[in-house]
PDB file of C-alpha atoms in Angstrom:
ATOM      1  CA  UNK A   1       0.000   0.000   0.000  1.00  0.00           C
ATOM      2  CA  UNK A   2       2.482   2.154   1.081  1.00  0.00           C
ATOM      3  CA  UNK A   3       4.308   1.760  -2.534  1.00  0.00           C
ATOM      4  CA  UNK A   4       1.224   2.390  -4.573  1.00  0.00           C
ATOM      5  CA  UNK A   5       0.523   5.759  -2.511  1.00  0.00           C
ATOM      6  CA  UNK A   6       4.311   6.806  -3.536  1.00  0.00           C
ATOM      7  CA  UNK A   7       3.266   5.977  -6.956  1.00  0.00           C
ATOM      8  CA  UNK A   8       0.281   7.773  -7.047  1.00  0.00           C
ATOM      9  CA  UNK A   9       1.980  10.948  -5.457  1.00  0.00           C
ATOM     10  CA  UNK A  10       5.290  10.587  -7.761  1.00  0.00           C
ATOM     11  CA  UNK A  11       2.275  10.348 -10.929  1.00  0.00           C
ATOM     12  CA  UNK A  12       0.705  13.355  -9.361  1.00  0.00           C
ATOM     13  CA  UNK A  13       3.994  15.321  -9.388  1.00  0.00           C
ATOM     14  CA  UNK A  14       4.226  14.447 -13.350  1.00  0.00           C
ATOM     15  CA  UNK A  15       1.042  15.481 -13.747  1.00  0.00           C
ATOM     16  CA  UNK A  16       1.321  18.822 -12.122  1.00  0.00           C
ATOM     17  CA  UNK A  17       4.670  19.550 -14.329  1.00  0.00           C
ATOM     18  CA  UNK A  18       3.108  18.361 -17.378  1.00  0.00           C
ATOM     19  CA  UNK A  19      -0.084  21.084 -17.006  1.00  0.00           C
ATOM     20  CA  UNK A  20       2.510  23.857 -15.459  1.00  0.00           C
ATOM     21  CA  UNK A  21       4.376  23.140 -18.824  1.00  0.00           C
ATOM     22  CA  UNK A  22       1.329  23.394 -21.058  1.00  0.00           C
ATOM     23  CA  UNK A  23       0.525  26.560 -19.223  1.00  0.00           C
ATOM     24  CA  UNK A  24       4.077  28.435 -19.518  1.00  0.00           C
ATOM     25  CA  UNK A  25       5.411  26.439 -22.757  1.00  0.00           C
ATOM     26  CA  UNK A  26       9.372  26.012 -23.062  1.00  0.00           C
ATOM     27  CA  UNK A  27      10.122  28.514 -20.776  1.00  0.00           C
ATOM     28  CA  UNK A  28       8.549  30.993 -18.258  1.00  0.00           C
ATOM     29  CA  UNK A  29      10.209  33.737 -19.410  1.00  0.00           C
ATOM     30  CA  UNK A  30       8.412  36.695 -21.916  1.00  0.00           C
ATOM     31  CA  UNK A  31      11.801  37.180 -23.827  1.00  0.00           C
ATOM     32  CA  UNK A  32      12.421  34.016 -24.182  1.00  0.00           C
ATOM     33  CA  UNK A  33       9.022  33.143 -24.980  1.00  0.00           C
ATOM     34  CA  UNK A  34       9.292  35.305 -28.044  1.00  0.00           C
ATOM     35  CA  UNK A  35      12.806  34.297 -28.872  1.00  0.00           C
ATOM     36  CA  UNK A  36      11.315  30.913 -29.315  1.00  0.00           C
ATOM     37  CA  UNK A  37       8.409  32.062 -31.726  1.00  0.00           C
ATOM     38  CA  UNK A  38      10.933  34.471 -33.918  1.00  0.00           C
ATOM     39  CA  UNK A  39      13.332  31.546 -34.407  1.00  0.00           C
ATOM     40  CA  UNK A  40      10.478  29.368 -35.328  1.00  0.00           C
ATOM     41  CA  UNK A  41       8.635  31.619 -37.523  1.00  0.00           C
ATOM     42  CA  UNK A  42      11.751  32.402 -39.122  1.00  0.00           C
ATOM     43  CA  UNK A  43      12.961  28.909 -40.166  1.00  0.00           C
ATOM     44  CA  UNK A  44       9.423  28.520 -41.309  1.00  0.00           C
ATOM     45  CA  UNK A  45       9.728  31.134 -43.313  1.00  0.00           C
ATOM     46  CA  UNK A  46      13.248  30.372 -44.588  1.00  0.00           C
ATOM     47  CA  UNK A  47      12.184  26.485 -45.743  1.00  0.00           C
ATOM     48  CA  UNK A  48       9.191  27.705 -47.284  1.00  0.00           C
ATOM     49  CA  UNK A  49      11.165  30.436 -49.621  1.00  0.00           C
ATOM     50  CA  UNK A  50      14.538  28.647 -49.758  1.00  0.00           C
ATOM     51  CA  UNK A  51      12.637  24.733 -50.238  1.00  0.00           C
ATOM     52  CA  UNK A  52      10.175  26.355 -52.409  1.00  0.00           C
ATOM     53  CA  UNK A  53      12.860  27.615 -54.865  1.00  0.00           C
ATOM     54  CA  UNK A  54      15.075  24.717 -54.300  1.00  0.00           C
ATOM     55  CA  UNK A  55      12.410  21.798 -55.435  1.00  0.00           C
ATOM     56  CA  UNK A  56      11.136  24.387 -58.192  1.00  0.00           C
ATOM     57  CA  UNK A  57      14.297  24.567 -60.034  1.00  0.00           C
ATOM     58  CA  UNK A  58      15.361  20.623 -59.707  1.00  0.00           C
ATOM     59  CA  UNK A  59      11.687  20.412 -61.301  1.00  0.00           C
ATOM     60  CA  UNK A  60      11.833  22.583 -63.871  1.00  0.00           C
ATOM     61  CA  UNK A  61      15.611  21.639 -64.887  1.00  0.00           C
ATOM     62  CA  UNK A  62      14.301  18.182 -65.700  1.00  0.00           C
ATOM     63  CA  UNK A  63      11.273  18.962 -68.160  1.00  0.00           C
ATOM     64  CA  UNK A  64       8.063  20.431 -66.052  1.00  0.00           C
ATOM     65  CA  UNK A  65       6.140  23.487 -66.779  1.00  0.00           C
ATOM     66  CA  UNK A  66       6.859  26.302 -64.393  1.00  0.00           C
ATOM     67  CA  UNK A  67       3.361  25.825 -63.107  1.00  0.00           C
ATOM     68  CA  UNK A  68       3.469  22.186 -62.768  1.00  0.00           C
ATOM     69  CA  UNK A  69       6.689  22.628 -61.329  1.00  0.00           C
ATOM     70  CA  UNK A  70       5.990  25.634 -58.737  1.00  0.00           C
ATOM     71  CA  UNK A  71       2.473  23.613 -57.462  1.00  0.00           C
ATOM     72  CA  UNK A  72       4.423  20.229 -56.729  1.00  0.00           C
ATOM     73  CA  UNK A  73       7.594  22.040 -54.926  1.00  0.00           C
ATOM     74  CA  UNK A  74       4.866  24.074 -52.919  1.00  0.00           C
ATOM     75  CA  UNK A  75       2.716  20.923 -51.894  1.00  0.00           C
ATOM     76  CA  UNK A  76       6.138  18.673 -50.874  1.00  0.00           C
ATOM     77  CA  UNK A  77       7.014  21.966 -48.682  1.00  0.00           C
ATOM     78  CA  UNK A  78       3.940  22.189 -46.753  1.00  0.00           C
ATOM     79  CA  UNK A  79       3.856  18.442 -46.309  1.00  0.00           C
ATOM     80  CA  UNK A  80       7.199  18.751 -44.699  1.00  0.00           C
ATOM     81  CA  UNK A  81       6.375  22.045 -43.016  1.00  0.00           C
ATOM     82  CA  UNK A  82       3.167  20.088 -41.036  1.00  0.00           C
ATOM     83  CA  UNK A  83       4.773  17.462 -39.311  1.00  0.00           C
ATOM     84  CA  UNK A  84       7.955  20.696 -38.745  1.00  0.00           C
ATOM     85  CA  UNK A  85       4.654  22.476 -37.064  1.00  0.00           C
ATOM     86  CA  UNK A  86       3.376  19.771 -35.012  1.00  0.00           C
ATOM     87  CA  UNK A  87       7.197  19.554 -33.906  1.00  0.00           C
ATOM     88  CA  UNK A  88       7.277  23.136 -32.830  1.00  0.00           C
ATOM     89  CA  UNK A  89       3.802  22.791 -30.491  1.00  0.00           C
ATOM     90  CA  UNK A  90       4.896  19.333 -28.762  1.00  0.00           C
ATOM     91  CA  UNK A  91       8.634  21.734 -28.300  1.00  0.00           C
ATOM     92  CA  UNK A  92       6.307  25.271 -27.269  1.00  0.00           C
ATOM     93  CA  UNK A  93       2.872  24.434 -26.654  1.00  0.00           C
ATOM     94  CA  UNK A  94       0.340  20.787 -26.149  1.00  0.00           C
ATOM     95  CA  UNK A  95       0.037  18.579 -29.214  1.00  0.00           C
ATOM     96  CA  UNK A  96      -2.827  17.260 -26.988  1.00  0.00           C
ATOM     97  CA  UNK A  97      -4.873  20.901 -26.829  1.00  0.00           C
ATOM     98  CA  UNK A  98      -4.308  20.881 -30.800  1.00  0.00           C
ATOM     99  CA  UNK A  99      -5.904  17.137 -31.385  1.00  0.00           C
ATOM    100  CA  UNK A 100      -8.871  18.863 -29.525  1.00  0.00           C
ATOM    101  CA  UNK A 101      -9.087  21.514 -31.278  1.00  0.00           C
ATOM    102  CA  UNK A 102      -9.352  19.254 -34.021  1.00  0.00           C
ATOM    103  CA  UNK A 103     -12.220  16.964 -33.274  1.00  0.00           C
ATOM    104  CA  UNK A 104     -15.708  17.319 -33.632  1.00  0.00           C
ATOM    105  CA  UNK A 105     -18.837  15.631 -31.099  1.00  0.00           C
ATOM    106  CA  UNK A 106     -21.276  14.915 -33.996  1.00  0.00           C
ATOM    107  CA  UNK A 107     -22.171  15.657 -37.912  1.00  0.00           C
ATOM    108  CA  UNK A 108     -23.974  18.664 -36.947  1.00  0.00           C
ATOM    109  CA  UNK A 109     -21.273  20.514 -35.334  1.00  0.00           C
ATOM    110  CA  UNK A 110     -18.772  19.401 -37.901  1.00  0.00           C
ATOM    111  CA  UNK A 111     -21.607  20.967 -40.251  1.00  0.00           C
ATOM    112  CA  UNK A 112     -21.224  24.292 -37.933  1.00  0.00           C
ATOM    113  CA  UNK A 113     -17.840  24.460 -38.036  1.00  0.00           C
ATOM    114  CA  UNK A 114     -16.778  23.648 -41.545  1.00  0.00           C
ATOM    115  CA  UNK A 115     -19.230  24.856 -43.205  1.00  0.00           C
ATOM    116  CA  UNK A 116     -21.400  27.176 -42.027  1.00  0.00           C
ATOM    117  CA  UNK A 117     -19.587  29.940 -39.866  1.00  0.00           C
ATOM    118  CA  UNK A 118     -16.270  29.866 -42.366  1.00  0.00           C
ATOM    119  CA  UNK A 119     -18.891  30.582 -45.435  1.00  0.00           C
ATOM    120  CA  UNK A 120     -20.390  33.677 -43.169  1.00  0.00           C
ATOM    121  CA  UNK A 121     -16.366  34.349 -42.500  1.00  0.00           C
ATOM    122  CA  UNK A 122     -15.541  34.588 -46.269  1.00  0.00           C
ATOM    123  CA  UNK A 123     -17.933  36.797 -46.601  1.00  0.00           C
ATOM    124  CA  UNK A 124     -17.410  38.795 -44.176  1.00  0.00           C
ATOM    125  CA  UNK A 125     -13.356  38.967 -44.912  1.00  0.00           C
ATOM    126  CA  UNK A 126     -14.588  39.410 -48.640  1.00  0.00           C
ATOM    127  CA  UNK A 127     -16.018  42.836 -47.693  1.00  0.00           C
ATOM    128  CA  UNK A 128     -13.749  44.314 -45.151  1.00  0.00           C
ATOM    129  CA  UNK A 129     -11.210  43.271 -48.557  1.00  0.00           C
ATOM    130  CA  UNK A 130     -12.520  45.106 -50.714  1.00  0.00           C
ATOM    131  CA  UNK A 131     -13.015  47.856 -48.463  1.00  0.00           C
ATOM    132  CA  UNK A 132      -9.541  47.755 -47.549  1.00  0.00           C
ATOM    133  CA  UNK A 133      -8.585  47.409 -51.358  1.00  0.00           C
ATOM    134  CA  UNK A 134     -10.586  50.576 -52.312  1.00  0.00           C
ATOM    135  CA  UNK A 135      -8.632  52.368 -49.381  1.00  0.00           C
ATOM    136  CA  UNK A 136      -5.488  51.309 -50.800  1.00  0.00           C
ATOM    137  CA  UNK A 137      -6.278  52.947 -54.233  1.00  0.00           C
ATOM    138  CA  UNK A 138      -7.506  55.700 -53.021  1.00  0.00           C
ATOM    139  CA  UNK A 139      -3.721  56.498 -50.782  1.00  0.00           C
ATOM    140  CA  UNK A 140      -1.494  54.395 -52.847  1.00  0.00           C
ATOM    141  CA  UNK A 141      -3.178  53.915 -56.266  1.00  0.00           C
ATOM    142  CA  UNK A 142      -3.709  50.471 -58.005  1.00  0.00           C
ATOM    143  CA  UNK A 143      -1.672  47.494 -56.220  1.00  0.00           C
ATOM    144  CA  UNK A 144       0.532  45.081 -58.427  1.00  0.00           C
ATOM    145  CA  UNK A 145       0.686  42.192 -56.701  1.00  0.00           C
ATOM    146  CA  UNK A 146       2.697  39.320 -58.370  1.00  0.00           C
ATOM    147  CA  UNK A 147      -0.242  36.742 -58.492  1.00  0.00           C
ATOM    148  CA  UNK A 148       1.639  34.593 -61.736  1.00  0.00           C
ATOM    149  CA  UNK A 149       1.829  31.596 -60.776  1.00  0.00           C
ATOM    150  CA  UNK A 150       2.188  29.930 -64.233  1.00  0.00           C
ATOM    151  CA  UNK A 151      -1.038  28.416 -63.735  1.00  0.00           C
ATOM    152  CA  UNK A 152      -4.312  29.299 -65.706  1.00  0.00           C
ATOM    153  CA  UNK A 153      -7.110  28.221 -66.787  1.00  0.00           C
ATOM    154  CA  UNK A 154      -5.868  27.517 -70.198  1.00  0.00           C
ATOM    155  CA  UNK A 155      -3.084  25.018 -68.604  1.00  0.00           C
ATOM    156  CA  UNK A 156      -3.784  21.238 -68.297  1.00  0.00           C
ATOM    157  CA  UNK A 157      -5.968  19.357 -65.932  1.00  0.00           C
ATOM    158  CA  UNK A 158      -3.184  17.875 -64.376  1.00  0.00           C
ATOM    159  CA  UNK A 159      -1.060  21.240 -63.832  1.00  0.00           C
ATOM    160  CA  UNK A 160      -4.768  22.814 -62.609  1.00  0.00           C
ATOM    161  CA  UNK A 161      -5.133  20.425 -59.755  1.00  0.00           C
ATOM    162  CA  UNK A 162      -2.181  20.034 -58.425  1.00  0.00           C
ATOM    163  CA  UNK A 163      -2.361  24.345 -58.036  1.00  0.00           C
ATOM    164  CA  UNK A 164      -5.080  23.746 -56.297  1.00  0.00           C
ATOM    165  CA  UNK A 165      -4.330  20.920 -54.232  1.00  0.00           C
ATOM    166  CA  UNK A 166      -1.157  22.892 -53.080  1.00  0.00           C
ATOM    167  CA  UNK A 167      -3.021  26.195 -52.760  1.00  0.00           C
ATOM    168  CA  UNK A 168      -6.462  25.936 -51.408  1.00  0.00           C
ATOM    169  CA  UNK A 169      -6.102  22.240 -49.775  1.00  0.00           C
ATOM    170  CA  UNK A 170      -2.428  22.196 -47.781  1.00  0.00           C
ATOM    171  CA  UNK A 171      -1.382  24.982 -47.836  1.00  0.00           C
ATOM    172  CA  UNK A 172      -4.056  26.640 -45.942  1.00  0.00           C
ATOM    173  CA  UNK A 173      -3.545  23.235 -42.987  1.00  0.00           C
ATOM    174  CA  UNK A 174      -0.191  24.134 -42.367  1.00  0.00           C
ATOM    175  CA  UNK A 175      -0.749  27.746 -42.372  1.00  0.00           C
ATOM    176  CA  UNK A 176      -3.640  27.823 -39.830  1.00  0.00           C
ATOM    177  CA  UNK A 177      -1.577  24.892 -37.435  1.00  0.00           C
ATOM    178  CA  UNK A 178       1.556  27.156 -37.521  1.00  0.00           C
ATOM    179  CA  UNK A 179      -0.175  30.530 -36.771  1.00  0.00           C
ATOM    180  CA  UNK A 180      -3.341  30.123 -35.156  1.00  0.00           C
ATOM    181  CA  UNK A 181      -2.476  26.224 -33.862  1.00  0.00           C
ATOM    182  CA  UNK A 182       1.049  27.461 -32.701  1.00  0.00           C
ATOM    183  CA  UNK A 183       2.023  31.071 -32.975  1.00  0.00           C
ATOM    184  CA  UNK A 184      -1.541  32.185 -31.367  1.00  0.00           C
ATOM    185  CA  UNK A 185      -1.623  29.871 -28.233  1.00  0.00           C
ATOM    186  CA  UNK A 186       2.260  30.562 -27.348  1.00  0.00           C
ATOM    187  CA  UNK A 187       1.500  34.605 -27.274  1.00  0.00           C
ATOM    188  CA  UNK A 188      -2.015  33.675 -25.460  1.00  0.00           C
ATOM    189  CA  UNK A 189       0.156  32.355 -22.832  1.00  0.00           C
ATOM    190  CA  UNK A 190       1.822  35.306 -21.983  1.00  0.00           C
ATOM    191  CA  UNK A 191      -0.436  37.745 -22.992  1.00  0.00           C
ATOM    192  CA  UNK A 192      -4.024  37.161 -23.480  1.00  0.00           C
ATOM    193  CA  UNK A 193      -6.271  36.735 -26.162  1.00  0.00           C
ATOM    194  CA  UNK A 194      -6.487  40.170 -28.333  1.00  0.00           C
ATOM    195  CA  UNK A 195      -2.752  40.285 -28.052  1.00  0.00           C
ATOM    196  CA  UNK A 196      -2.387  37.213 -29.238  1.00  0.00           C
ATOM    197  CA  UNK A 197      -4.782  37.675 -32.433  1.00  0.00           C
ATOM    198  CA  UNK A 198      -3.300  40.818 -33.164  1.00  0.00           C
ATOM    199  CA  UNK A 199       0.444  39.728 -33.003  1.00  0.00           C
ATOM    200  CA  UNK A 200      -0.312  36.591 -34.981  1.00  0.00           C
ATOM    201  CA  UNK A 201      -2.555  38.470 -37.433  1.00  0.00           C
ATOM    202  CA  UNK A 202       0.852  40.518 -37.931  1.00  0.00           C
ATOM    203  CA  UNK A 203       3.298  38.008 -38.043  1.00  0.00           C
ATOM    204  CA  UNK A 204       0.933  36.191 -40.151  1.00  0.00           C
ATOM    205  CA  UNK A 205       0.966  38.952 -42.663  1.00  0.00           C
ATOM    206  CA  UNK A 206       4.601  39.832 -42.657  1.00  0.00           C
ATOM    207  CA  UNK A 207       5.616  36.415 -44.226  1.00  0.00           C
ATOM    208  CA  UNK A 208       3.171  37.349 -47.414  1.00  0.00           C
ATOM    209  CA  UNK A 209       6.108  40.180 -48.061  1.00  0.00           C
ATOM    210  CA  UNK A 210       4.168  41.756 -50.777  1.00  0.00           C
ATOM    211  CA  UNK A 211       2.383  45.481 -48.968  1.00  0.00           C
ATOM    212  CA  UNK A 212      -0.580  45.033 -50.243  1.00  0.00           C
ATOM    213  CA  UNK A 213      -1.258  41.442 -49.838  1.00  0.00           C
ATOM    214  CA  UNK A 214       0.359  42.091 -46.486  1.00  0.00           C
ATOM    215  CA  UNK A 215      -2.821  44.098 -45.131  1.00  0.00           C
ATOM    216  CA  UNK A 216      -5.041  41.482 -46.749  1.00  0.00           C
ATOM    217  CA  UNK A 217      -3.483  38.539 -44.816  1.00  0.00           C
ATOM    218  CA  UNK A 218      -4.071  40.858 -41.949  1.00  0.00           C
ATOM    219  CA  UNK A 219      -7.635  41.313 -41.989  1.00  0.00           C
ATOM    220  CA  UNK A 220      -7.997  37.238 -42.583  1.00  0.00           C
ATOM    221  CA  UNK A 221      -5.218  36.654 -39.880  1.00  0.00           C
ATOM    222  CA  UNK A 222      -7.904  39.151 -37.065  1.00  0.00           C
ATOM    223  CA  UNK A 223     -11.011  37.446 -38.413  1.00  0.00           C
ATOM    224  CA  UNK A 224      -9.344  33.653 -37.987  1.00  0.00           C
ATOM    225  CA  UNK A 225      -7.626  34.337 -34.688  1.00  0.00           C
ATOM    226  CA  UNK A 226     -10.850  35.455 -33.115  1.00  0.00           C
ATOM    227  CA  UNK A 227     -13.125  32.742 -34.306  1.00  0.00           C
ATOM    228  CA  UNK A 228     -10.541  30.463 -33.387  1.00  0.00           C
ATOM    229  CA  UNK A 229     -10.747  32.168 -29.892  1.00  0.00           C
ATOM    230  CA  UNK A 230     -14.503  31.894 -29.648  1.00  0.00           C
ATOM    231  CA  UNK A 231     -14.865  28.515 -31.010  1.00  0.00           C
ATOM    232  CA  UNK A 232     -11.857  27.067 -29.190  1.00  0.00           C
ATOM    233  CA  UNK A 233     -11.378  25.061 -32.907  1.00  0.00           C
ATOM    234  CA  UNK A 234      -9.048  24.811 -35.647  1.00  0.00           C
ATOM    235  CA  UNK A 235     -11.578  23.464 -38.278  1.00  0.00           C
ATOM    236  CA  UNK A 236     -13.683  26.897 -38.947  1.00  0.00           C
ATOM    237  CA  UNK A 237      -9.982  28.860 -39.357  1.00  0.00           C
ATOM    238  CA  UNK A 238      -8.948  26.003 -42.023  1.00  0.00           C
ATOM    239  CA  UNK A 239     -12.041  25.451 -43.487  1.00  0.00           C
ATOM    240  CA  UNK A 240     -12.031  29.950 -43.831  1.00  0.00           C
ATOM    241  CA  UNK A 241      -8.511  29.533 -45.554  1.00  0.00           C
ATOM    242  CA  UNK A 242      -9.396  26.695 -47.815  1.00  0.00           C
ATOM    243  CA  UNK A 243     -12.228  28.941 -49.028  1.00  0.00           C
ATOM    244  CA  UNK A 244     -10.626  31.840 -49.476  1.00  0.00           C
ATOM    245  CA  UNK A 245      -7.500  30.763 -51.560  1.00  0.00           C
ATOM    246  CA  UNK A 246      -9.845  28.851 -53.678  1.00  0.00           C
ATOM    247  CA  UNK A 247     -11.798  32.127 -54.228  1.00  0.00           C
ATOM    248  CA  UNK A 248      -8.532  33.595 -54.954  1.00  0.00           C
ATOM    249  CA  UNK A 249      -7.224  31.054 -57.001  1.00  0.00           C
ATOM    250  CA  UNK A 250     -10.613  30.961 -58.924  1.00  0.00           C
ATOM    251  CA  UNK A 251     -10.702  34.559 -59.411  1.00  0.00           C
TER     252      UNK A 251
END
């Protein structure tokens, strides 16, 4: 008896560290908190431009279209870049909290939250977009955006998918685990809630590069860190970005 109460209390001890290390992440410490996200967003950012490139060119050298080429190297980059993610929560964060976030309890709310709110949330970001795009021509004049992808509608069938497979299907999973799976939850922790949409709404935005698509990002980044807030799921925010790069891409 006496070994299975020092057991139970040594199991208890775990415990406790294992919810004090959810609630802190890595470290305790603000600055180091945010050292942790840079570095992270920052290799994230480097493999995605740098892999990108790299897996483009190899493609290209040997025979594919640049489209064909551009929409495979982006789709084997995000592949990597997910399980890369998932590493960086069980590192900083709870790869438990994000399998809940995850889940659904029945066809209904799966309905809710894939279908329903992100179609109201595409909406919604459509027109703060184009009020923010009208803005922009009226202080800037008309944005030129690179959005050449050497993909149209006049490519193959083959070259078509695969855009969109890379574009509007994985891209948008890895995206949304990184920044509002990751990046949101490890500012959360030391900050609270608006800071944390705000500051992953920017961060989000400052990997796009381009100005203009910058502030768009933005807008989607605010909108997807507060329903992921008030939902406490990941499915609405990937189900939003799905629906909006497809618009995009469609457009």
């Amino acid at each position: 008896m006496g070994d299975k109460s020092g057991n139970d209390s040594f199991e208890g001890v775990l415990a406790d560290l294992s919810a004090e290390q959810k609630s802190v992440g890595a470290s305790n410490k603000i600055w180091v908190s945010w050292l942790i996200i840079i570095t992270f967003l920052i290799v994230w950012w480097l493999l995605t431009i740098i892999g990108t490139l790299a897996v483009w060119f190899a493609l290209y050298s040997v025979g594919l279209s640049d489209g064909l080429a551009f929409s495979i190297s982006s789709l084997l980059v995000e592949i990597i870049l997910i399980p890369l993610v998932l590493l960086y929560i069980y590192v900083d964060g709870s790869l438990d909290k994000i399998k809940e976030m995850l889940k659904f309890d029945s066809v209904k709310s799966a309905l809710i939250l894939i279908l329903a709110i992100p179609i109201v949330v595409t909406i919604i970001d459509f027109l703060l977009t184009m009020i923010y795009a009208i803005a922009w021509i009226g202080i800037f004049g008309e944005p030129s955006p690179n959005t050449d992808l050497g993909t149209d509608w006049g490519s193959s069938s083959i070259d078509i998918a695969f855009l969109f497979l890379s574009v509007a299907i994985v891209t948008p999973i890895a995206e949304e685990l990184f920044f509002r799976g990751y990046v949101l939850d490890a500012i959360n922790r030391k900050h609270g809630d608006w800071t944390a949409i705000i500051w992953s709404a920017i961060l989000f935005g400052l990997v796009h590069v381009d100005p203009f698509t910058m502030g768009q990002v933005f807008i989607g980044g605010i909108i997807y860190g507060w329903i992921r807030m008030r939902t406490g799921s990941l499915l609405p925010s990937i189900a939003c970005h799905m629906m909006w790069n497809m618009l995009a891409l469609v457009v």
